[in-house]
Amino acid sequence: MKLSLKLLFIPLITLLSFSACAQVKNDKSGKINGIDTNNIKKPIGWINDFEKVFSPTEIKTLDSLVSNFEKETTIEICVLTVDTAMVSYKEFENYILATSNYWGVGKKEKDNGIVIGFSRGHRKIRIANGIGIEKLISDKETNEIIEKYFIPNFKLNKYYEGTFAGTTELMNLLRTKIKK
């Protein structure tokens, strides 16, 4: 019962966290949104599996998926898995946003980056959309993808399947919006 209550709060927390997306706070102490940039790992590529969730084959498949989408649309999608040792449960939301901004995901002039961040250990997910993406898809649409594609698979410990399905659906929605 305790676990199901946590899972019910994931969509709510995710939805509420989107409102903070545009509120990036850099300060002179080397922090972004209260997160020390020294605690943000360097990106490995489009798929940054710091929690060791994916197999090498799964990483390669996801990397090809988002790399091809970037070539097609210029939209950059980064997947980030976060180990519980990297950030506290409480700071997870800010960590994903801070990492997104620190890494500079998205084309600078378009701010069209997306970071899909999750932690198996914390049982949390957050998708941080750049301002250019927010003009195409709403927080509600993003949250619906999380609830319909990511979370059902994650509940079954199918993190690759959920990430692949959710990312694919996100890309399909963006393709539709770009064509309009």
PDB file of C-alpha atoms in Angstrom:
ATOM      1  CA  MET A   1       0.000   0.000   0.000  1.00  0.00           C
ATOM      2  CA  LYS A   2       2.839   2.380   0.865  1.00  0.00           C
ATOM      3  CA  LEU A   3       4.404   1.744  -2.553  1.00  0.00           C
ATOM      4  CA  SER A   4       1.144   2.402  -4.423  1.00  0.00           C
ATOM      5  CA  LEU A   5       0.699   5.708  -2.616  1.00  0.00           C
ATOM      6  CA  LYS A   6       4.167   6.764  -3.734  1.00  0.00           C
ATOM      7  CA  LEU A   7       3.323   5.813  -7.310  1.00  0.00           C
ATOM      8  CA  LEU A   8       0.152   7.897  -7.156  1.00  0.00           C
ATOM      9  CA  PHE A   9       2.183  10.934  -6.155  1.00  0.00           C
ATOM     10  CA  ILE A  10       4.659  10.592  -9.044  1.00  0.00           C
ATOM     11  CA  PRO A  11       2.321  12.125 -11.682  1.00  0.00           C
ATOM     12  CA  LEU A  12       1.269  14.890  -9.294  1.00  0.00           C
ATOM     13  CA  ILE A  13       4.823  15.770  -8.353  1.00  0.00           C
ATOM     14  CA  THR A  14       5.848  15.617 -12.004  1.00  0.00           C
ATOM     15  CA  LEU A  15       3.028  17.931 -13.063  1.00  0.00           C
ATOM     16  CA  LEU A  16       3.811  20.425 -10.320  1.00  0.00           C
ATOM     17  CA  SER A  17       7.487  20.363 -11.166  1.00  0.00           C
ATOM     18  CA  PHE A  18       6.867  21.580 -14.710  1.00  0.00           C
ATOM     19  CA  SER A  19       5.887  25.010 -13.431  1.00  0.00           C
ATOM     20  CA  ALA A  20       9.399  25.436 -12.076  1.00  0.00           C
ATOM     21  CA  CYS A  21      10.935  24.597 -15.450  1.00  0.00           C
ATOM     22  CA  ALA A  22      11.222  28.194 -16.587  1.00  0.00           C
ATOM     23  CA  GLN A  23      12.485  29.370 -13.222  1.00  0.00           C
ATOM     24  CA  VAL A  24      16.197  28.739 -13.642  1.00  0.00           C
ATOM     25  CA  LYS A  25      18.196  30.312 -10.864  1.00  0.00           C
ATOM     26  CA  ASN A  26      21.917  30.673 -11.443  1.00  0.00           C
ATOM     27  CA  ASP A  27      23.995  32.253  -8.756  1.00  0.00           C
ATOM     28  CA  LYS A  28      27.652  33.141  -8.333  1.00  0.00           C
ATOM     29  CA  SER A  29      28.335  30.230  -5.993  1.00  0.00           C
ATOM     30  CA  GLY A  30      28.289  27.702  -8.845  1.00  0.00           C
ATOM     31  CA  LYS A  31      24.725  26.586  -8.204  1.00  0.00           C
ATOM     32  CA  ILE A  32      21.734  26.210 -10.502  1.00  0.00           C
ATOM     33  CA  ASN A  33      18.349  25.983  -8.760  1.00  0.00           C
ATOM     34  CA  GLY A  34      20.174  25.238  -5.523  1.00  0.00           C
ATOM     35  CA  ILE A  35      22.174  22.351  -7.027  1.00  0.00           C
ATOM     36  CA  ASP A  36      25.964  22.605  -6.836  1.00  0.00           C
ATOM     37  CA  THR A  37      27.245  22.264 -10.402  1.00  0.00           C
ATOM     38  CA  ASN A  38      30.235  20.311  -9.060  1.00  0.00           C
ATOM     39  CA  ASN A  39      27.760  17.521  -8.263  1.00  0.00           C
ATOM     40  CA  ILE A  40      26.506  17.317 -11.850  1.00  0.00           C
ATOM     41  CA  LYS A  41      28.267  14.617 -13.831  1.00  0.00           C
ATOM     42  CA  LYS A  42      29.528  15.298 -17.336  1.00  0.00           C
ATOM     43  CA  PRO A  43      27.273  13.991 -20.120  1.00  0.00           C
ATOM     44  CA  ILE A  44      28.320  10.784 -21.847  1.00  0.00           C
ATOM     45  CA  GLY A  45      26.088  11.293 -24.875  1.00  0.00           C
ATOM     46  CA  TRP A  46      22.353  11.380 -25.491  1.00  0.00           C
ATOM     47  CA  ILE A  47      21.856   8.466 -23.076  1.00  0.00           C
ATOM     48  CA  ASN A  48      23.418   9.004 -19.656  1.00  0.00           C
ATOM     49  CA  ASP A  49      22.773   5.853 -17.664  1.00  0.00           C
ATOM     50  CA  PHE A  50      24.380   6.688 -14.323  1.00  0.00           C
ATOM     51  CA  GLU A  51      22.077   4.254 -12.540  1.00  0.00           C
ATOM     52  CA  LYS A  52      23.083   1.320 -14.783  1.00  0.00           C
ATOM     53  CA  VAL A  53      19.484   0.606 -15.783  1.00  0.00           C
ATOM     54  CA  PHE A  54      20.071  -0.221 -19.457  1.00  0.00           C
ATOM     55  CA  SER A  55      22.131  -2.867 -21.238  1.00  0.00           C
ATOM     56  CA  PRO A  56      24.733  -1.705 -23.801  1.00  0.00           C
ATOM     57  CA  THR A  57      22.376  -2.795 -26.607  1.00  0.00           C
ATOM     58  CA  GLU A  58      19.496  -0.823 -25.098  1.00  0.00           C
ATOM     59  CA  ILE A  59      21.705   2.262 -24.769  1.00  0.00           C
ATOM     60  CA  LYS A  60      22.716   1.943 -28.414  1.00  0.00           C
ATOM     61  CA  THR A  61      19.083   1.601 -29.535  1.00  0.00           C
ATOM     62  CA  LEU A  62      17.918   4.592 -27.481  1.00  0.00           C
ATOM     63  CA  ASP A  63      20.897   6.630 -28.675  1.00  0.00           C
ATOM     64  CA  SER A  64      20.041   5.886 -32.318  1.00  0.00           C
ATOM     65  CA  LEU A  65      16.406   6.791 -31.684  1.00  0.00           C
ATOM     66  CA  VAL A  66      17.125  10.247 -30.251  1.00  0.00           C
ATOM     67  CA  SER A  67      20.088  10.919 -32.547  1.00  0.00           C
ATOM     68  CA  ASN A  68      17.976  10.283 -35.658  1.00  0.00           C
ATOM     69  CA  PHE A  69      15.218  12.480 -34.247  1.00  0.00           C
ATOM     70  CA  GLU A  70      17.709  15.304 -33.670  1.00  0.00           C
ATOM     71  CA  LYS A  71      18.901  15.035 -37.281  1.00  0.00           C
ATOM     72  CA  GLU A  72      15.287  15.129 -38.473  1.00  0.00           C
ATOM     73  CA  THR A  73      14.027  17.996 -36.273  1.00  0.00           C
ATOM     74  CA  THR A  74      17.032  19.645 -34.500  1.00  0.00           C
ATOM     75  CA  ILE A  75      15.260  18.818 -31.195  1.00  0.00           C
ATOM     76  CA  GLU A  76      17.716  17.351 -28.710  1.00  0.00           C
ATOM     77  CA  ILE A  77      16.481  14.663 -26.317  1.00  0.00           C
ATOM     78  CA  CYS A  78      18.685  13.460 -23.511  1.00  0.00           C
ATOM     79  CA  VAL A  79      17.921  10.525 -21.212  1.00  0.00           C
ATOM     80  CA  LEU A  80      19.393  10.702 -17.722  1.00  0.00           C
ATOM     81  CA  THR A  81      19.173   7.987 -15.084  1.00  0.00           C
ATOM     82  CA  VAL A  82      20.081   9.166 -11.606  1.00  0.00           C
ATOM     83  CA  ASP A  83      21.505   6.978  -8.862  1.00  0.00           C
ATOM     84  CA  THR A  84      20.276   7.689  -5.333  1.00  0.00           C
ATOM     85  CA  ALA A  85      23.864   8.499  -4.304  1.00  0.00           C
ATOM     86  CA  MET A  86      23.901  11.383  -6.810  1.00  0.00           C
ATOM     87  CA  VAL A  87      21.001  13.352  -5.346  1.00  0.00           C
ATOM     88  CA  SER A  88      18.494  13.150  -2.521  1.00  0.00           C
ATOM     89  CA  TYR A  89      14.860  12.260  -3.091  1.00  0.00           C
ATOM     90  CA  LYS A  90      13.896  15.802  -2.123  1.00  0.00           C
ATOM     91  CA  GLU A  91      16.310  17.448  -4.592  1.00  0.00           C
ATOM     92  CA  PHE A  92      15.584  15.141  -7.547  1.00  0.00           C
ATOM     93  CA  GLU A  93      13.309  17.599  -9.416  1.00  0.00           C
ATOM     94  CA  ASN A  94      15.809  20.457  -9.135  1.00  0.00           C
ATOM     95  CA  TYR A  95      18.682  18.153 -10.076  1.00  0.00           C
ATOM     96  CA  ILE A  96      17.071  17.193 -13.399  1.00  0.00           C
ATOM     97  CA  LEU A  97      16.357  20.831 -14.257  1.00  0.00           C
ATOM     98  CA  ALA A  98      19.808  21.990 -13.155  1.00  0.00           C
ATOM     99  CA  THR A  99      21.471  19.227 -15.177  1.00  0.00           C
ATOM    100  CA  SER A 100      19.405  20.131 -18.234  1.00  0.00           C
ATOM    101  CA  ASN A 101      20.518  23.747 -18.015  1.00  0.00           C
ATOM    102  CA  TYR A 102      24.115  22.990 -17.075  1.00  0.00           C
ATOM    103  CA  TRP A 103      24.539  20.573 -19.982  1.00  0.00           C
ATOM    104  CA  GLY A 104      22.812  22.964 -22.386  1.00  0.00           C
ATOM    105  CA  VAL A 105      20.501  20.384 -23.936  1.00  0.00           C
ATOM    106  CA  GLY A 106      18.837  21.890 -27.010  1.00  0.00           C
ATOM    107  CA  LYS A 107      19.992  24.351 -29.620  1.00  0.00           C
ATOM    108  CA  LYS A 108      20.871  27.602 -27.861  1.00  0.00           C
ATOM    109  CA  GLU A 109      18.916  29.845 -30.233  1.00  0.00           C
ATOM    110  CA  LYS A 110      15.836  27.575 -30.125  1.00  0.00           C
ATOM    111  CA  ASP A 111      15.954  26.283 -26.523  1.00  0.00           C
ATOM    112  CA  ASN A 112      14.543  23.061 -27.940  1.00  0.00           C
ATOM    113  CA  GLY A 113      15.965  20.506 -25.562  1.00  0.00           C
ATOM    114  CA  ILE A 114      14.265  17.804 -23.541  1.00  0.00           C
ATOM    115  CA  VAL A 115      15.759  15.912 -20.615  1.00  0.00           C
ATOM    116  CA  ILE A 116      14.000  12.737 -19.566  1.00  0.00           C
ATOM    117  CA  GLY A 117      15.321  12.085 -16.087  1.00  0.00           C
ATOM    118  CA  PHE A 118      14.394   9.250 -13.795  1.00  0.00           C
ATOM    119  CA  SER A 119      15.654   7.351 -10.810  1.00  0.00           C
ATOM    120  CA  ARG A 120      14.732   3.738 -10.249  1.00  0.00           C
ATOM    121  CA  GLY A 121      15.950   4.011  -6.650  1.00  0.00           C
ATOM    122  CA  HIS A 122      13.939   7.138  -5.869  1.00  0.00           C
ATOM    123  CA  ARG A 123      10.999   5.951  -8.003  1.00  0.00           C
ATOM    124  CA  LYS A 124      10.722   9.379  -9.625  1.00  0.00           C
ATOM    125  CA  ILE A 125      10.605  10.736 -13.158  1.00  0.00           C
ATOM    126  CA  ARG A 126      10.757  14.236 -14.548  1.00  0.00           C
ATOM    127  CA  ILE A 127      10.766  15.524 -18.094  1.00  0.00           C
ATOM    128  CA  ALA A 128      12.281  18.986 -18.404  1.00  0.00           C
ATOM    129  CA  ASN A 129      11.215  20.727 -21.614  1.00  0.00           C
ATOM    130  CA  GLY A 130      13.056  23.746 -22.960  1.00  0.00           C
ATOM    131  CA  ILE A 131      11.033  26.890 -23.621  1.00  0.00           C
ATOM    132  CA  GLY A 132      11.045  26.139 -27.358  1.00  0.00           C
ATOM    133  CA  ILE A 133       9.464  22.747 -26.648  1.00  0.00           C
ATOM    134  CA  GLU A 134       6.898  24.265 -24.273  1.00  0.00           C
ATOM    135  CA  LYS A 135       5.629  26.279 -27.243  1.00  0.00           C
ATOM    136  CA  LEU A 136       4.870  22.987 -29.025  1.00  0.00           C
ATOM    137  CA  ILE A 137       3.582  20.706 -26.277  1.00  0.00           C
ATOM    138  CA  SER A 138       1.946  21.470 -22.965  1.00  0.00           C
ATOM    139  CA  ASP A 139       2.886  20.207 -19.533  1.00  0.00           C
ATOM    140  CA  LYS A 140      -0.411  18.312 -19.566  1.00  0.00           C
ATOM    141  CA  GLU A 141       0.533  16.478 -22.772  1.00  0.00           C
ATOM    142  CA  THR A 142       3.970  15.672 -21.381  1.00  0.00           C
ATOM    143  CA  ASN A 143       2.446  14.376 -18.151  1.00  0.00           C
ATOM    144  CA  GLU A 144      -0.029  12.212 -20.096  1.00  0.00           C
ATOM    145  CA  ILE A 145       2.895  10.552 -21.882  1.00  0.00           C
ATOM    146  CA  ILE A 146       4.609   9.939 -18.544  1.00  0.00           C
ATOM    147  CA  GLU A 147       1.461   8.394 -17.083  1.00  0.00           C
ATOM    148  CA  LYS A 148       0.549   6.322 -20.137  1.00  0.00           C
ATOM    149  CA  TYR A 149       3.933   5.100 -21.413  1.00  0.00           C
ATOM    150  CA  PHE A 150       6.665   5.493 -18.809  1.00  0.00           C
ATOM    151  CA  ILE A 151       5.024   4.703 -15.469  1.00  0.00           C
ATOM    152  CA  PRO A 152       3.118   1.510 -16.414  1.00  0.00           C
ATOM    153  CA  ASN A 153       6.354  -0.051 -17.694  1.00  0.00           C
ATOM    154  CA  PHE A 154       8.423   1.291 -14.807  1.00  0.00           C
ATOM    155  CA  LYS A 155       5.987  -0.308 -12.332  1.00  0.00           C
ATOM    156  CA  LEU A 156       6.876  -3.644 -13.963  1.00  0.00           C
ATOM    157  CA  ASN A 157      10.622  -2.854 -13.757  1.00  0.00           C
ATOM    158  CA  LYS A 158      10.676  -2.507 -17.554  1.00  0.00           C
ATOM    159  CA  TYR A 159      12.722   0.672 -17.663  1.00  0.00           C
ATOM    160  CA  TYR A 160      14.006   0.255 -21.202  1.00  0.00           C
ATOM    161  CA  GLU A 161      10.549  -0.546 -22.566  1.00  0.00           C
ATOM    162  CA  GLY A 162       9.030   2.430 -20.755  1.00  0.00           C
ATOM    163  CA  THR A 163      11.782   4.776 -21.874  1.00  0.00           C
ATOM    164  CA  PHE A 164      11.579   3.584 -25.476  1.00  0.00           C
ATOM    165  CA  ALA A 165       7.764   3.774 -25.592  1.00  0.00           C
ATOM    166  CA  GLY A 166       7.574   7.135 -23.836  1.00  0.00           C
ATOM    167  CA  THR A 167      10.352   8.715 -25.875  1.00  0.00           C
ATOM    168  CA  THR A 168       8.840   7.419 -29.113  1.00  0.00           C
ATOM    169  CA  GLU A 169       5.430   8.827 -28.183  1.00  0.00           C
ATOM    170  CA  LEU A 170       6.986  12.159 -27.226  1.00  0.00           C
ATOM    171  CA  MET A 171       8.739  12.303 -30.612  1.00  0.00           C
ATOM    172  CA  ASN A 172       5.524  11.380 -32.460  1.00  0.00           C
ATOM    173  CA  LEU A 173       3.639  14.155 -30.666  1.00  0.00           C
ATOM    174  CA  LEU A 174       6.377  16.652 -31.511  1.00  0.00           C
ATOM    175  CA  ARG A 175       6.363  15.589 -35.170  1.00  0.00           C
ATOM    176  CA  THR A 176       2.609  16.211 -35.279  1.00  0.00           C
ATOM    177  CA  LYS A 177       2.968  19.643 -33.683  1.00  0.00           C
ATOM    178  CA  ILE A 178       5.849  20.651 -35.966  1.00  0.00           C
ATOM    179  CA  LYS A 179       3.795  19.831 -39.078  1.00  0.00           C
ATOM    180  CA  LYS A 180       0.934  22.135 -38.008  1.00  0.00           C
TER     181      LYS A 180
END
